PDB file of C-alpha atoms in Angstrom:
ATOM      1  CA  MET G  71     -47.064  81.785-195.587  1.00 45.00           C
ATOM      2  CA  THR G  72     -50.390  82.976-193.353  1.00 48.00           C
ATOM      3  CA  GLN G  73     -51.726  85.323-191.642  1.00 58.00           C
ATOM      4  CA  ALA G  74     -51.412  84.719-188.054  1.00 73.00           C
ATOM      5  CA  GLN G  75     -55.342  85.695-186.444  1.00 95.00           C
ATOM      6  CA  THR G  76     -55.405  88.538-184.360  1.00 95.00           C
ATOM      7  CA  GLN G  77     -57.952  90.226-181.985  1.00 96.00           C
ATOM      8  CA  THR G  78     -58.476  93.396-180.202  1.00 97.00           C
ATOM      9  CA  VAL G  79     -57.816  92.235-176.432  1.00 97.00           C
ATOM     10  CA  THR G  80     -59.579  95.339-173.648  1.00 97.00           C
ATOM     11  CA  VAL G  81     -56.555  95.564-170.987  1.00 98.00           C
ATOM     12  CA  TYR G  82     -56.933  97.930-168.006  1.00 97.00           C
ATOM     13  CA  ILE G  83     -53.881  99.765-166.522  1.00 96.00           C
ATOM     14  CA  LEU G  84     -54.987 102.378-163.480  1.00 95.00           C
ATOM     15  CA  ASP G  85     -57.836 102.650-164.359  1.00 93.00           C
ATOM     16  CA  LYS G  86     -58.046 103.182-167.944  1.00 95.00           C
ATOM     17  CA  GLU G  87     -58.853 100.875-170.955  1.00 97.00           C
ATOM     18  CA  TYR G  88     -56.827  99.965-173.242  1.00 97.00           C
ATOM     19  CA  HIS G  89     -57.451  98.423-176.581  1.00 98.00           C
ATOM     20  CA  ILE G  90     -54.859  96.159-177.861  1.00 97.00           C
ATOM     21  CA  VAL G  91     -54.372  94.080-181.453  1.00 97.00           C
ATOM     22  CA  CYS G  92     -52.036  91.387-180.403  1.00 96.00           C
ATOM     23  CA  PRO G  93     -52.134  87.378-182.412  1.00 96.00           C
ATOM     24  CA  THR G  94     -54.830  85.443-181.169  1.00 96.00           C
ATOM     25  CA  SER G  95     -52.581  82.934-179.969  1.00 95.00           C
ATOM     26  CA  GLU G  96     -50.321  85.928-177.826  1.00 96.00           C
ATOM     27  CA  ARG G  97     -53.551  86.615-175.803  1.00 96.00           C
ATOM     28  CA  ILE G  98     -53.036  85.224-172.561  1.00 97.00           C
ATOM     29  CA  ASN G  99     -49.251  85.964-172.152  1.00 97.00           C
ATOM     30  CA  LEU G 100     -51.271  90.109-172.824  1.00 97.00           C
ATOM     31  CA  GLU G 101     -53.658  89.556-170.152  1.00 97.00           C
ATOM     32  CA  ARG G 102     -50.997  87.884-168.425  1.00 97.00           C
ATOM     33  CA  ALA G 103     -48.629  91.214-168.783  1.00 97.00           C
ATOM     34  CA  ALA G 104     -50.986  93.913-168.539  1.00 97.00           C
ATOM     35  CA  THR G 105     -51.846  92.424-165.043  1.00 97.00           C
ATOM     36  CA  TYR G 106     -48.120  92.885-163.795  1.00 97.00           C
ATOM     37  CA  LEU G 107     -47.794  95.895-165.273  1.00 97.00           C
ATOM     38  CA  ASP G 108     -50.726  97.373-163.854  1.00 97.00           C
ATOM     39  CA  GLY G 109     -49.897  95.680-159.985  1.00 97.00           C
ATOM     40  CA  LYS G 110     -46.634  97.544-160.348  1.00 96.00           C
ATOM     41  CA  MET G 111     -47.944 100.591-160.553  1.00 96.00           C
ATOM     42  CA  ARG G 112     -50.154 100.659-159.018  1.00 96.00           C
ATOM     43  CA  GLU G 113     -47.307  98.922-155.741  1.00 94.00           C
ATOM     44  CA  ILE G 114     -46.121 102.964-156.943  1.00 94.00           C
ATOM     45  CA  ARG G 115     -48.819 104.497-156.412  1.00 94.00           C
ATOM     46  CA  ARG G 116     -49.510 103.332-153.003  1.00 94.00           C
ATOM     47  CA  GLY G 117     -45.559 104.505-152.416  1.00 92.00           C
ATOM     48  CA  GLY G 118     -47.494 107.310-152.562  1.00 89.00           C
ATOM     49  CA  LYS G 119     -44.166 109.458-153.430  1.00 87.00           C
ATOM     50  CA  VAL G 120     -44.739 109.367-157.472  1.00 87.00           C
ATOM     51  CA  ILE G 121     -47.161 112.213-158.536  1.00 87.00           C
ATOM     52  CA  GLY G 122     -48.998 111.494-162.238  1.00 92.00           C
ATOM     53  CA  SER G 123     -49.357 108.429-163.853  1.00 92.00           C
ATOM     54  CA  GLU G 124     -46.288 108.448-166.304  1.00 93.00           C
ATOM     55  CA  ARG G 125     -44.367 108.777-163.943  1.00 95.00           C
ATOM     56  CA  ILE G 126     -45.474 106.466-162.183  1.00 95.00           C
ATOM     57  CA  ALA G 127     -45.301 104.385-166.102  1.00 95.00           C
ATOM     58  CA  VAL G 128     -41.406 105.224-165.564  1.00 96.00           C
ATOM     59  CA  LEU G 129     -40.297 104.274-162.963  1.00 95.00           C
ATOM     60  CA  ALA G 130     -42.735 100.598-162.653  1.00 96.00           C
ATOM     61  CA  ALA G 131     -40.761  99.609-166.708  1.00 96.00           C
ATOM     62  CA  LEU G 132     -37.046 100.641-165.320  1.00 96.00           C
ATOM     63  CA  ASN G 133     -39.166  98.014-162.307  1.00 95.00           C
ATOM     64  CA  ILE G 134     -39.362  95.723-164.523  1.00 96.00           C
ATOM     65  CA  THR G 135     -36.510  95.798-166.817  1.00 96.00           C
ATOM     66  CA  HIS G 136     -34.437  95.774-163.563  1.00 96.00           C
ATOM     67  CA  GLU G 137     -35.660  92.422-162.171  1.00 95.00           C
ATOM     68  CA  LEU G 138     -35.820  91.309-166.270  1.00 94.00           C
ATOM     69  CA  GLN G 139     -31.910  91.755-166.148  1.00 95.00           C
ATOM     70  CA  ASN G 140     -31.585  90.032-162.625  1.00 93.00           C
ATOM     71  CA  LYS G 141     -32.977  87.587-164.171  1.00 92.00           C
ATOM     72  CA  GLN G 142     -31.072  87.182-167.207  1.00 92.00           C
ATOM     73  CA  GLN G 143     -27.534  87.192-165.496  1.00 90.00           C
ATOM     74  CA  GLN G 144     -28.837  84.378-162.936  1.00 88.00           C
ATOM     75  CA  PHE G 145     -29.557  82.408-165.932  1.00 85.00           C
ATOM     76  CA  GLU G 146     -26.299  83.268-167.525  1.00 85.00           C
ATOM     77  CA  LEU G 147     -24.642  82.246-164.772  1.00 82.00           C
ATOM     78  CA  LEU G 148     -26.441  79.520-164.077  1.00 80.00           C
ATOM     79  CA  ASP G 149     -25.899  78.496-167.746  1.00 75.00           C
ATOM     80  CA  THR G 150     -21.426  78.886-167.423  1.00 80.00           C
ATOM     81  CA  VAL G 151     -21.712  76.570-164.035  1.00 72.00           C
ATOM     82  CA  ASP G 152     -23.998  74.343-165.590  1.00 73.00           C
ATOM     83  CA  SER G 153     -21.544  74.109-168.851  1.00 76.00           C
ATOM     84  CA  GLN G 154     -18.274  74.121-166.312  1.00 76.00           C
ATOM     85  CA  GLN G 155     -19.630  70.966-164.943  1.00 78.00           C
ATOM     86  CA  VAL G 156     -20.527  69.354-167.695  1.00 78.00           C
ATOM     87  CA  ARG G 157     -16.708  69.761-168.904  1.00 81.00           C
ATOM     88  CA  GLU G 158     -15.911  68.833-165.580  1.00 81.00           C
ATOM     89  CA  LEU G 159     -18.282  65.276-165.549  1.00 78.00           C
ATOM     90  CA  ILE G 160     -16.935  64.597-169.911  1.00 80.00           C
ATOM     91  CA  ALA G 161     -13.063  64.962-168.923  1.00 79.00           C
ATOM     92  CA  LYS G 162     -13.425  62.359-166.050  1.00 78.00           C
ATOM     93  CA  VAL G 163     -15.615  59.936-168.293  1.00 80.00           C
ATOM     94  CA  SER G 164     -12.348  60.800-170.551  1.00 77.00           C
ATOM     95  CA  THR G 165     -10.624  59.497-167.744  1.00 80.00           C
ATOM     96  CA  ALA G 166     -12.179  56.628-166.816  1.00 78.00           C
ATOM     97  CA  LEU G 167     -12.407  55.273-169.620  1.00 77.00           C
ATOM     98  CA  GLU G 168      -8.605  55.631-169.971  1.00 80.00           C
ATOM     99  CA  ASN G 169      -8.042  54.155-167.608  1.00 80.00           C
ATOM    100  CA  ASP G 170     -10.407  51.157-168.401  1.00 69.00           C
TER     101      ASP G 170
END
């Protein structure tokens, strides 16, 4: 088994520089995630009600987690609906085949 190639990627979040080692294949995803996080943190900071980068980071993490949970719930709901529709279609096909 070969070890995945890694590289150090520099990202900026709230004007601070971070050097993160990641697999070369994940560089673009890491950069996108850092950009997204930076945007969320700047949005909170612009709101002016939260002071301190640690508090801003925690609120950003909570907001992103909330978004993720909502997306997961939507996906699960769609999966349930799709499964139900498939069951209904199979039942209709079975009935049609039995009547033939």
